[in-house]
PDB file of C-alpha atoms in Angstrom:
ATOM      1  CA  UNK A   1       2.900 -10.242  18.126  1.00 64.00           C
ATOM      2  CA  UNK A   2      -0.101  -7.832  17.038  1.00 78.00           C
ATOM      3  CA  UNK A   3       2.110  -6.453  14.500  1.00 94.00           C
ATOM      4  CA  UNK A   4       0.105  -2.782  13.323  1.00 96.00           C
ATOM      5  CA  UNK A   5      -2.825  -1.978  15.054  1.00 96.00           C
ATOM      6  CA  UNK A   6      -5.220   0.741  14.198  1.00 97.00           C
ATOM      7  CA  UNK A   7      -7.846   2.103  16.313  1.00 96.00           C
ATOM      8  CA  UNK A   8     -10.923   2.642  15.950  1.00 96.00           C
ATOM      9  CA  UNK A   9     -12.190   0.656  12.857  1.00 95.00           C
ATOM     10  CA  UNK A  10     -15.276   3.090  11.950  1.00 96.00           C
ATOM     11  CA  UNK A  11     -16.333   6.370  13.064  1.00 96.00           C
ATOM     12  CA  UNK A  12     -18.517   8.739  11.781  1.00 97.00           C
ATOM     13  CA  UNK A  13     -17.894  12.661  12.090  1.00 96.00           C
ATOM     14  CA  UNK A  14     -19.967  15.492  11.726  1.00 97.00           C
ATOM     15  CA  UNK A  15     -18.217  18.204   9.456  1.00 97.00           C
ATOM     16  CA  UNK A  16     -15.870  20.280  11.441  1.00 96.00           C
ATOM     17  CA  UNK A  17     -15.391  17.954  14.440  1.00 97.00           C
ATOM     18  CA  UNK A  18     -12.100  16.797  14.794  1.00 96.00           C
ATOM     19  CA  UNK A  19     -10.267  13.558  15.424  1.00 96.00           C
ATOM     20  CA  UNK A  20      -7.511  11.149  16.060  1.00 97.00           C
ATOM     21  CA  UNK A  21      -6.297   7.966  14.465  1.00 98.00           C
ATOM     22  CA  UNK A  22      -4.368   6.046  16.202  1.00 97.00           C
ATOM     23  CA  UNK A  23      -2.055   3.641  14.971  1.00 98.00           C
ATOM     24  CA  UNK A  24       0.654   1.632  17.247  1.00 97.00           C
ATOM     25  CA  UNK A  25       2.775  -0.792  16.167  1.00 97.00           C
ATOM     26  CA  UNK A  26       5.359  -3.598  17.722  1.00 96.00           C
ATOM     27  CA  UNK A  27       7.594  -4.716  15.471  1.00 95.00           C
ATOM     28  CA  UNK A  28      10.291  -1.775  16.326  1.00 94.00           C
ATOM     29  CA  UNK A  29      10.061  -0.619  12.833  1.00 95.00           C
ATOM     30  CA  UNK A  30      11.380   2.696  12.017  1.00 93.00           C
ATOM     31  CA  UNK A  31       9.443   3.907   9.043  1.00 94.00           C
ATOM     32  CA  UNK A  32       5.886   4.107   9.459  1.00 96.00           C
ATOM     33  CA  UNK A  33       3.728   5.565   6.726  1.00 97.00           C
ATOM     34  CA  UNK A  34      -0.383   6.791   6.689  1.00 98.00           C
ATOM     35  CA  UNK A  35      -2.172   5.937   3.597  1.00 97.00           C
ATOM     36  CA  UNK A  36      -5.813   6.712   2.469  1.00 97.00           C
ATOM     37  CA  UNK A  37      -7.854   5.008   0.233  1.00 96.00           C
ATOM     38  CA  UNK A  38     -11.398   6.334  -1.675  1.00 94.00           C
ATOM     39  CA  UNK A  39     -13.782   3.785  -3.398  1.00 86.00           C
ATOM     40  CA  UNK A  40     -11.988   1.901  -5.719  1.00 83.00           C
ATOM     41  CA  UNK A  41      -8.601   3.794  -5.870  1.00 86.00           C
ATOM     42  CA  UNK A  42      -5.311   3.334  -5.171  1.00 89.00           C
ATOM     43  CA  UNK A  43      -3.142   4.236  -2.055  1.00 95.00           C
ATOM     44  CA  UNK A  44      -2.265   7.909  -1.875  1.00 95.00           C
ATOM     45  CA  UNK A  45       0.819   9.090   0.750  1.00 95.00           C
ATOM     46  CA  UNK A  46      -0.800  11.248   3.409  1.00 97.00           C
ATOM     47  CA  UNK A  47       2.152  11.507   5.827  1.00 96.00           C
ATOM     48  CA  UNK A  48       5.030   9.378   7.033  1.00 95.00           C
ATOM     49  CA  UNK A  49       8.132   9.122   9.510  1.00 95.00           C
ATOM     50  CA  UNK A  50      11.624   7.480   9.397  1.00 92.00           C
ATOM     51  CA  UNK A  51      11.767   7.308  12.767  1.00 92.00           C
ATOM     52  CA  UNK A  52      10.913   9.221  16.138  1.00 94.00           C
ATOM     53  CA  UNK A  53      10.665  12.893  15.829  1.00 94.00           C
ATOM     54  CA  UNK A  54      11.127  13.067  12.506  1.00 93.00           C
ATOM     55  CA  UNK A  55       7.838  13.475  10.164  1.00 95.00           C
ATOM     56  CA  UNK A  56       7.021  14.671   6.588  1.00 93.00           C
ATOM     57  CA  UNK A  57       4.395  15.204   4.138  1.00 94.00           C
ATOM     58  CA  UNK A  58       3.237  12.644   1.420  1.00 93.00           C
ATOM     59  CA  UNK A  59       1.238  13.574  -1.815  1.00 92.00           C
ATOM     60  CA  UNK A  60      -2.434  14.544   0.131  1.00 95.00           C
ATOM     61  CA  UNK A  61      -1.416  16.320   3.868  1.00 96.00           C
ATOM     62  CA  UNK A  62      -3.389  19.089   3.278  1.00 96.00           C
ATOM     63  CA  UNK A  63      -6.288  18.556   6.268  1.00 95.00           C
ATOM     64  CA  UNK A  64      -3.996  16.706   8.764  1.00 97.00           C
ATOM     65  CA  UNK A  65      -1.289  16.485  11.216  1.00 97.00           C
ATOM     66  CA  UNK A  66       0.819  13.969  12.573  1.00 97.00           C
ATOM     67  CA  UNK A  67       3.768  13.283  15.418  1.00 96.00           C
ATOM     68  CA  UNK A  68       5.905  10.669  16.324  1.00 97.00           C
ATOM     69  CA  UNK A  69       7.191  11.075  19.954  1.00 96.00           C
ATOM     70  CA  UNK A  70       7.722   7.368  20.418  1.00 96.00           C
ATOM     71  CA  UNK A  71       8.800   4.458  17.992  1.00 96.00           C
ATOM     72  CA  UNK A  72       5.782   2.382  18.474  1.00 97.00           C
ATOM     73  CA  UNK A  73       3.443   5.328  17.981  1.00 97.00           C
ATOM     74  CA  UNK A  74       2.406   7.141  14.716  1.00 98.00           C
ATOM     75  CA  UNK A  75      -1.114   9.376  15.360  1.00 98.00           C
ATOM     76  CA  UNK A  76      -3.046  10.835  12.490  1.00 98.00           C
ATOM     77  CA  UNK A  77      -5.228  13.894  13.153  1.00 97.00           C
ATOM     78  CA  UNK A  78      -8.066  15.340  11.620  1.00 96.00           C
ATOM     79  CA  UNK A  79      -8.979  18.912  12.555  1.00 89.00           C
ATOM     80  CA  UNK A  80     -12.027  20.504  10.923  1.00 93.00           C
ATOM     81  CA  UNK A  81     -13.695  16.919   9.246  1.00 95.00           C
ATOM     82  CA  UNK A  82     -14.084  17.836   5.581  1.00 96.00           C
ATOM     83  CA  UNK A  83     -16.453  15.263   3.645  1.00 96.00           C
ATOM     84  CA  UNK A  84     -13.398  15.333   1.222  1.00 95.00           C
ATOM     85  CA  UNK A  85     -12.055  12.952   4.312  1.00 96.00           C
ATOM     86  CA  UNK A  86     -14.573  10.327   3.868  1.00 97.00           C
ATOM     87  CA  UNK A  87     -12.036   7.662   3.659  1.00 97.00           C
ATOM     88  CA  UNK A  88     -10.690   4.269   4.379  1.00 97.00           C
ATOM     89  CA  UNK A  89      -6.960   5.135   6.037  1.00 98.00           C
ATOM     90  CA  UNK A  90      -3.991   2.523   6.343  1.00 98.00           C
ATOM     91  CA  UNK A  91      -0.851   3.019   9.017  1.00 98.00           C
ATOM     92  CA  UNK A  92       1.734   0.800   7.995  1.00 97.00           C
ATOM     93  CA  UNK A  93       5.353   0.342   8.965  1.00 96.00           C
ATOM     94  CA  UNK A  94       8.727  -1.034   7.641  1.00 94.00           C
ATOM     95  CA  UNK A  95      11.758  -1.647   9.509  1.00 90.00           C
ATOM     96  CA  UNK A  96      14.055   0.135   6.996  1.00 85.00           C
ATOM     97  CA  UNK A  97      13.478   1.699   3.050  1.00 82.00           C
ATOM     98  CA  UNK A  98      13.797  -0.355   0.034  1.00 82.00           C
ATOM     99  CA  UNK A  99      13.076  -3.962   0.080  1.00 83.00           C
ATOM    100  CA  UNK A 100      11.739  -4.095   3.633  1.00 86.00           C
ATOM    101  CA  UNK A 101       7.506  -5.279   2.690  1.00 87.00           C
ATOM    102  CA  UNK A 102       5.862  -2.502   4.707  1.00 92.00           C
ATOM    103  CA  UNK A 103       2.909  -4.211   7.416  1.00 94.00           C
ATOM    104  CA  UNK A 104      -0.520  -2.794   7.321  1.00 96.00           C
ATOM    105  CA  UNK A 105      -3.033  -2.399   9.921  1.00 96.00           C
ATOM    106  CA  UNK A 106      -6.608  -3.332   9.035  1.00 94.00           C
ATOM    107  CA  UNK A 107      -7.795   0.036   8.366  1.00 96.00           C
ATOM    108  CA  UNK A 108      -9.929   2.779   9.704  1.00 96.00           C
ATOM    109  CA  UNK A 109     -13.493   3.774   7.702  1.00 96.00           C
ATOM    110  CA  UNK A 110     -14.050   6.931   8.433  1.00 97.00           C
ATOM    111  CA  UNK A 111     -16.990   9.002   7.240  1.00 97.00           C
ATOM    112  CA  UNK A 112     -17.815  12.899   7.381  1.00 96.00           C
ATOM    113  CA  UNK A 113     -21.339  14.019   6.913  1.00 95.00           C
TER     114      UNK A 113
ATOM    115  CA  UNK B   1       7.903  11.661  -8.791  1.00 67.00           C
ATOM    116  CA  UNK B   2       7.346   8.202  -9.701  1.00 80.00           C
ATOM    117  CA  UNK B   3       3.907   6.379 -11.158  1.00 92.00           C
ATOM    118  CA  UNK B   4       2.420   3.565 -11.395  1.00 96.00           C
ATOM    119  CA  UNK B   5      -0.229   2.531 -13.745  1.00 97.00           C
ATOM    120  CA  UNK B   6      -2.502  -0.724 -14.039  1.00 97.00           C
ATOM    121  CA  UNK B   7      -4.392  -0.675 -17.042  1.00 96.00           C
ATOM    122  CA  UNK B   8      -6.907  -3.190 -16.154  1.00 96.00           C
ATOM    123  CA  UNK B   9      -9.558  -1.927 -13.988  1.00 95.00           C
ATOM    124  CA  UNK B  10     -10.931  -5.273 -13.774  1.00 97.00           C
ATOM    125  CA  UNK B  11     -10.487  -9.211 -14.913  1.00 97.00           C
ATOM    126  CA  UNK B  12     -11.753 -11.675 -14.754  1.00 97.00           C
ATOM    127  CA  UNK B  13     -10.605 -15.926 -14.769  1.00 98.00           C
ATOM    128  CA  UNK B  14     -11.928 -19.375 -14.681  1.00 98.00           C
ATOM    129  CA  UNK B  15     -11.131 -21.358 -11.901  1.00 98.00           C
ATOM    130  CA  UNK B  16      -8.096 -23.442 -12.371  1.00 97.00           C
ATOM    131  CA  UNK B  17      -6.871 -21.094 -15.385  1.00 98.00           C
ATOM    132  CA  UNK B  18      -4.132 -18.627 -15.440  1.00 98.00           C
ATOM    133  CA  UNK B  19      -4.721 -15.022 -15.730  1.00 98.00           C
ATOM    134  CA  UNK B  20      -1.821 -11.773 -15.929  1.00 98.00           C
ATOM    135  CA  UNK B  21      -2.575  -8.270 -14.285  1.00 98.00           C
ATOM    136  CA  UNK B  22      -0.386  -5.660 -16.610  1.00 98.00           C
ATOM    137  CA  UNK B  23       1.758  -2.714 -14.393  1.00 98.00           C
ATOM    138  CA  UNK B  24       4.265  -0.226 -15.918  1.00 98.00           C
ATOM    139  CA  UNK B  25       5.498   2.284 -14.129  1.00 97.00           C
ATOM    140  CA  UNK B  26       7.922   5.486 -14.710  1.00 95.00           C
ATOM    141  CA  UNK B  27      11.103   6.342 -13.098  1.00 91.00           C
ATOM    142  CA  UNK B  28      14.218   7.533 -13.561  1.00 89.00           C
ATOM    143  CA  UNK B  29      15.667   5.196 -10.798  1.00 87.00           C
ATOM    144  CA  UNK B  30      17.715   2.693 -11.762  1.00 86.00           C
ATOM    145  CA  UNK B  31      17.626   0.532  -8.316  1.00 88.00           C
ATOM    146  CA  UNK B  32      14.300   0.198  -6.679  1.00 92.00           C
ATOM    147  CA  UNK B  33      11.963  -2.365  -5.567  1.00 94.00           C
ATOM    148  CA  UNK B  34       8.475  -3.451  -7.171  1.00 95.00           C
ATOM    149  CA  UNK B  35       5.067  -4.853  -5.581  1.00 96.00           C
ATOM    150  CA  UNK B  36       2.441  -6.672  -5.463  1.00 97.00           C
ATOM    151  CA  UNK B  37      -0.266  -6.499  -2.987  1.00 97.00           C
ATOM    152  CA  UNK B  38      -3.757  -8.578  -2.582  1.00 97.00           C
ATOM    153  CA  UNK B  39      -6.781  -6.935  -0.772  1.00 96.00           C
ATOM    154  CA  UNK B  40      -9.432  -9.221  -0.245  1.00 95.00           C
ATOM    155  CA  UNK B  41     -13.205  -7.645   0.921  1.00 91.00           C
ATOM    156  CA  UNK B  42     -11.585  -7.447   4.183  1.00 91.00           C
ATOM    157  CA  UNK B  43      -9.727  -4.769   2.949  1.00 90.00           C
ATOM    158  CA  UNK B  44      -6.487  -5.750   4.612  1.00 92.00           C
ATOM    159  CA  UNK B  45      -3.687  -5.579   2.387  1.00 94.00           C
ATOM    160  CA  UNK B  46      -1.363  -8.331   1.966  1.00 95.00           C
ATOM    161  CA  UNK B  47       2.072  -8.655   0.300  1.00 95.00           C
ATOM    162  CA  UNK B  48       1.715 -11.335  -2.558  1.00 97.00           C
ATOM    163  CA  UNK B  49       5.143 -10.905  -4.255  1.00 96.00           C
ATOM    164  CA  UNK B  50       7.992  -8.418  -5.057  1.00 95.00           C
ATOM    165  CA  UNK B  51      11.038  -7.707  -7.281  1.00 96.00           C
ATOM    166  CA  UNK B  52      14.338  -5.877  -6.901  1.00 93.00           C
ATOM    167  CA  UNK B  53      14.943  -4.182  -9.598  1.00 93.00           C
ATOM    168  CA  UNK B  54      18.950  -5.423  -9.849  1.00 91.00           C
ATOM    169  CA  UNK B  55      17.674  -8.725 -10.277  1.00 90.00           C
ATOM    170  CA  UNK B  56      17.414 -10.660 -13.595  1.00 87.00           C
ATOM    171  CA  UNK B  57      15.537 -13.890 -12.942  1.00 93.00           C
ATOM    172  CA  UNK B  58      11.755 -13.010 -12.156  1.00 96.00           C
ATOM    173  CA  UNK B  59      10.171 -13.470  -8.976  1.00 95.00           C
ATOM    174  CA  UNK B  60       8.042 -16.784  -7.935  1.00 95.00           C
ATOM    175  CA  UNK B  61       6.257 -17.614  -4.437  1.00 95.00           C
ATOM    176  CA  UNK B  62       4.054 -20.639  -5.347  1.00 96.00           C
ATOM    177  CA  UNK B  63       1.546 -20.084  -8.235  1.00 97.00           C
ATOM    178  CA  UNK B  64       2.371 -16.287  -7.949  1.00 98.00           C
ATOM    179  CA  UNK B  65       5.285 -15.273 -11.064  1.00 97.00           C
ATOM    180  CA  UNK B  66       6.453 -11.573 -12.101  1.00 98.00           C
ATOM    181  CA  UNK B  67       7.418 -11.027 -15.703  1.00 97.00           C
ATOM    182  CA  UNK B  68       9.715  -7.773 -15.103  1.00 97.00           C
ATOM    183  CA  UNK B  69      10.823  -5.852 -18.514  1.00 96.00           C
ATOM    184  CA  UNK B  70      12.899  -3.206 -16.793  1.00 95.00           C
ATOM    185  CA  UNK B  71      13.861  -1.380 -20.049  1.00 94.00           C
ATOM    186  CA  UNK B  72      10.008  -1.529 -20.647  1.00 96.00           C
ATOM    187  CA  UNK B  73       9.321  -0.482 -17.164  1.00 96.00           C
ATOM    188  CA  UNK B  74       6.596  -3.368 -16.935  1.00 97.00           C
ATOM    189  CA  UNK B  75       5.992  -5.407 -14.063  1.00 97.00           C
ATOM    190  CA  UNK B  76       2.585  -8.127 -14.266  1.00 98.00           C
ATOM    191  CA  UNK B  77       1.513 -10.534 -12.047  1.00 98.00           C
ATOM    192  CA  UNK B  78       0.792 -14.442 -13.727  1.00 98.00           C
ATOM    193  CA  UNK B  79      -1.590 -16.181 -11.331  1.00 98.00           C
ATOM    194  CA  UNK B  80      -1.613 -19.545 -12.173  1.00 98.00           C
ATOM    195  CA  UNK B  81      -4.467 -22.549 -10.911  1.00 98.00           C
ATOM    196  CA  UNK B  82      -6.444 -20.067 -10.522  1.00 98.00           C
ATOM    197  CA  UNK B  83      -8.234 -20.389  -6.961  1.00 97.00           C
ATOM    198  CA  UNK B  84     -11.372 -18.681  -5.829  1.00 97.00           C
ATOM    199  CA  UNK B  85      -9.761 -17.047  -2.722  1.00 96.00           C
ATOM    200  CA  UNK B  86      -7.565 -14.827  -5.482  1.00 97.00           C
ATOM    201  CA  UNK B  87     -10.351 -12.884  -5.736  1.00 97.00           C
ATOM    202  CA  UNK B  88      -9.112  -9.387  -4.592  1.00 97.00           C
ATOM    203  CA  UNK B  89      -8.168  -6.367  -5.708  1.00 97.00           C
ATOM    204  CA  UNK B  90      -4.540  -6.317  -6.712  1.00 98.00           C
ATOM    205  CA  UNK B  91      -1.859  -3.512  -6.329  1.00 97.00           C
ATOM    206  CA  UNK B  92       1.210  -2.923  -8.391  1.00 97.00           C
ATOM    207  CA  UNK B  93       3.862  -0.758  -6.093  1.00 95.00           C
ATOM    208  CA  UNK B  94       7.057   1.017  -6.769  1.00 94.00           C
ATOM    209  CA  UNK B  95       9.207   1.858  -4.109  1.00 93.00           C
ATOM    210  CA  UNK B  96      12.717   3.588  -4.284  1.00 88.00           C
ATOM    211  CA  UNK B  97      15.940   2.106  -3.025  1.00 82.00           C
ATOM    212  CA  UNK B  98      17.234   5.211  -1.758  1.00 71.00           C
ATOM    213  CA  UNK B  99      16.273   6.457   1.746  1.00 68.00           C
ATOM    214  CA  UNK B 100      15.165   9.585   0.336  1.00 65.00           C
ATOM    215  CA  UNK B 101      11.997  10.898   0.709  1.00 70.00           C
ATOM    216  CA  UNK B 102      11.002   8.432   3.443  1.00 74.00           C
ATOM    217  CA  UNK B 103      11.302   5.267   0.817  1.00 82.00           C
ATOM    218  CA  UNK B 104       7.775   5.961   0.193  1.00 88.00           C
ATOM    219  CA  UNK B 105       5.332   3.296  -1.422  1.00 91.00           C
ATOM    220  CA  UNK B 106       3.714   3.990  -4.621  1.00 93.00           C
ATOM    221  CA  UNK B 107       0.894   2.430  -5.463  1.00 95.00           C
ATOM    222  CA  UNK B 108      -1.023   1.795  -8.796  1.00 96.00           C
ATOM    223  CA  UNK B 109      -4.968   2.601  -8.773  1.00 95.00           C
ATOM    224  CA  UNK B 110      -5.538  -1.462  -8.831  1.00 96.00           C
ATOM    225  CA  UNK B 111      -6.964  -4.733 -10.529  1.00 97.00           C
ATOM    226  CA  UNK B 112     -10.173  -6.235  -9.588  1.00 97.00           C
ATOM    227  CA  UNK B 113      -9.653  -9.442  -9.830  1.00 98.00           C
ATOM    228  CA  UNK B 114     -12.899 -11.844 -10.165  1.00 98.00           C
ATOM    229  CA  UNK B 115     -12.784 -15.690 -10.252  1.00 98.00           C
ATOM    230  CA  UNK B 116     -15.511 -17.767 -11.904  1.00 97.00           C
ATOM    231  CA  UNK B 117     -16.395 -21.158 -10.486  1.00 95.00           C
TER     232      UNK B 117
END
């Protein structure tokens, strides 16, 4: 059971290159979230999904895109790298709302110079 | 919208002593589920306790405890035997019970937590 995995771990972008973060997961969870997290700060809402075809923004979307064709699949992209981005971004999952503890993958550094 | 603050940037414990990370958050909720969450250097982020908010009697999972004041909207962690793999930084959560807005996780900006041999 791999539970949420996130690929790739690092990657360093030149500004205006684009990208994709891909995060799968196997659990058959429903709601799957994106997170990102700057130095030292807290979790801020990027984008998430209660369940296949249906997405919707967090608190910070502005600079990205997502889709959710398939349960297992929840894709972040990047399109024009900002160094705003310079992040380290979470995918995570729940099977339902509420009390359900949402999973985390291990993370993706990314960096935009 | 919902926040969540943590007022300690950083704390620090002894080994073997007990140590409380302060969280309050606002909402005008009145069923909902609270958080915490440990991440270590790794970075990965790992559930450590939570609350529902319906509840009374406060949370425990080993030498974890909650002391939850909902009509003070507070929520801290009590570490107890203080251990040197605690180390982390710590994140107080608030999520809604409804399915609303994608039950979304909100997270506080977090406790470094340092533990002194």
């Amino acid at each position: 059971n791999a539970g949420v995995t996130q690929t790739p771990k690092f990657r360093i972008l030149k500004i205006g290159q684009s990208m994709t973060l891909q995060c799968a997961q196997d659990m058959n969870h429903n709601y799957m979230y994106w997170y990102r997290q700057d130095p030292g700060m807290g979790l801020k809402l990027i984008y998430y999904s209660v369940g296949a075809g249906i997405t919707d923004k967090g608190e910070v979307p502005n600079g990205y895109n997502v889709s959710r064709s398939t349960t297992e699949d929840f894709p972040l992209r990047l399109e024009l790298a900002a160094p705003s981005q310079t992040s380290v971004y979470f995918c995570a999952s729940s099977y339902t709302g509420g009390s359900s503890p949402l999973h985390f993958g291990n993370g993706t550094r990314l960096t935009v110079t | 919208a919902q926040t969540v603050t943590q007022s300690q940037p950083e704390m620090s414990v002894q080994e073997a002593e007990t140590v409380t990370l302060s969280c309050t958050y606002d909402t005008s909720e009145s069923d909902y589920y609270l958080f915490w969450y440990k991440q270590p250097p790794s970075r990965q982020m790992i559930l450590v306790i939570r609350q529902e908010a319906y509840k009374q009697q406060n949370a425990t999972e080993n030498r974890f405890s909650v002391n939850f004041q909902k009509a003070a909207k507070s929520f801290s962690l009590k570490i107890s035997d203080s251990q040197l793999g605690d180390a982390a930084m710590y994140f107080c959560a608030y999520r809604p019970s409804l399915e609303a807005s994608g039950s979304r996780l909100t997270f506080g900006e977090g406790t470094q937590l340092t533990v002194n041999p």
